[in-house]
Amino acid sequence: YYTSDGKLDKSVASKNLKQQGDHTYPGTLIVTKAGETGNYTQVDYLSMKFDHPLRESVFTQEFLRKRID
């Protein structure tokens, strides 16, 4: 991920690839902030749903800035 002025902000790595039908996805994502060591955020996917319809509004910058409850 990059800041709005083009500087590296965060990196994402994936591991533990899983297979579900025709879909391959990472079981784990690890997010690290640029220039930091030892700190990270880890996301472990326990289940995944594919081909689920989403509203078009989900794919807007305004939606990304919203808080999801």
Short mmCIF file of C-alpha atoms in Angstrom, two decimals:
data_model
loop_
_atom_site.label_atom_id
_atom_site.label_comp_id
_atom_site.label_asym_id
_atom_site.label_seq_id
_atom_site.Cartn_x
_atom_site.Cartn_y
_atom_site.Cartn_z
CA TYR A 1 0.00 0.00 0.00
CA TYR A 2 1.15 3.52 -0.80
CA THR A 3 0.34 6.91 0.69
CA SER A 4 -1.48 9.50 -1.41
CA ASP A 5 1.90 11.06 -2.26
CA GLY A 6 3.30 7.73 -3.52
CA LYS A 7 5.43 6.59 -0.56
CA LEU A 8 5.37 2.97 0.55
CA ASP A 9 3.19 2.69 3.67
CA LYS A 10 2.43 -1.01 4.20
CA SER A 11 3.23 -4.38 2.65
CA VAL A 12 1.01 -7.44 2.55
CA ALA A 13 2.29 -11.02 2.43
CA SER A 14 0.18 -14.15 2.06
CA LYS A 15 0.80 -17.71 3.23
CA ASN A 16 -0.98 -21.00 3.89
CA LEU A 17 -2.72 -21.21 0.52
CA LYS A 18 -6.05 -23.02 0.64
CA GLN A 19 -8.24 -24.55 -2.05
CA GLN A 20 -12.03 -24.35 -2.15
CA GLY A 21 -13.52 -25.69 -5.36
CA ASP A 22 -11.93 -23.76 -8.24
CA HIS A 23 -10.67 -21.03 -5.91
CA THR A 24 -7.24 -20.74 -4.30
CA TYR A 25 -6.82 -18.17 -1.53
CA PRO A 26 -4.39 -17.36 1.28
CA GLY A 27 -5.29 -18.74 4.67
CA THR A 28 -3.23 -15.97 6.26
CA LEU A 29 -2.40 -12.35 5.39
CA ILE A 30 0.36 -10.48 7.19
CA VAL A 31 0.46 -6.67 6.98
CA THR A 32 3.63 -4.81 7.98
CA LYS A 33 4.23 -1.07 8.09
CA ALA A 34 7.13 0.19 5.99
CA GLY A 35 10.30 0.71 8.01
CA GLU A 36 9.05 -1.17 11.09
CA THR A 37 10.21 -4.57 12.25
CA GLY A 38 8.63 -6.83 14.84
CA ASN A 39 5.12 -5.35 14.54
CA TYR A 40 2.50 -6.69 12.16
CA THR A 41 -1.18 -7.39 11.73
CA GLN A 42 -2.17 -10.96 10.92
CA VAL A 43 -5.50 -11.99 9.41
CA ASP A 44 -6.38 -15.70 9.48
CA TYR A 45 -9.27 -16.72 7.24
CA LEU A 46 -11.34 -19.48 8.84
CA SER A 47 -13.90 -19.65 6.04
CA MET A 48 -14.47 -18.01 2.66
CA LYS A 49 -17.57 -17.34 0.57
CA PHE A 50 -17.16 -16.94 -3.20
CA ASP A 51 -19.45 -15.59 -5.92
CA HIS A 52 -21.53 -13.65 -3.40
CA PRO A 53 -23.21 -10.56 -4.95
CA LEU A 54 -22.00 -7.14 -3.74
CA ARG A 55 -23.49 -3.68 -4.21
CA GLU A 56 -21.67 -1.41 -6.70
CA SER A 57 -21.23 1.18 -3.91
CA VAL A 58 -18.76 -1.15 -2.20
CA PHE A 59 -16.21 -0.34 -4.92
CA THR A 60 -15.96 3.41 -4.28
CA GLN A 61 -13.43 5.50 -2.35
CA GLU A 62 -16.28 6.91 -0.25
CA PHE A 63 -17.17 3.40 0.91
CA LEU A 64 -13.52 2.73 1.83
CA ARG A 65 -13.55 5.80 4.10
CA LYS A 66 -16.73 4.74 5.90
CA ARG A 67 -16.81 2.90 9.18
CA ILE A 68 -18.49 -0.47 8.89
CA ASP A 69 -20.42 -1.55 11.99
#
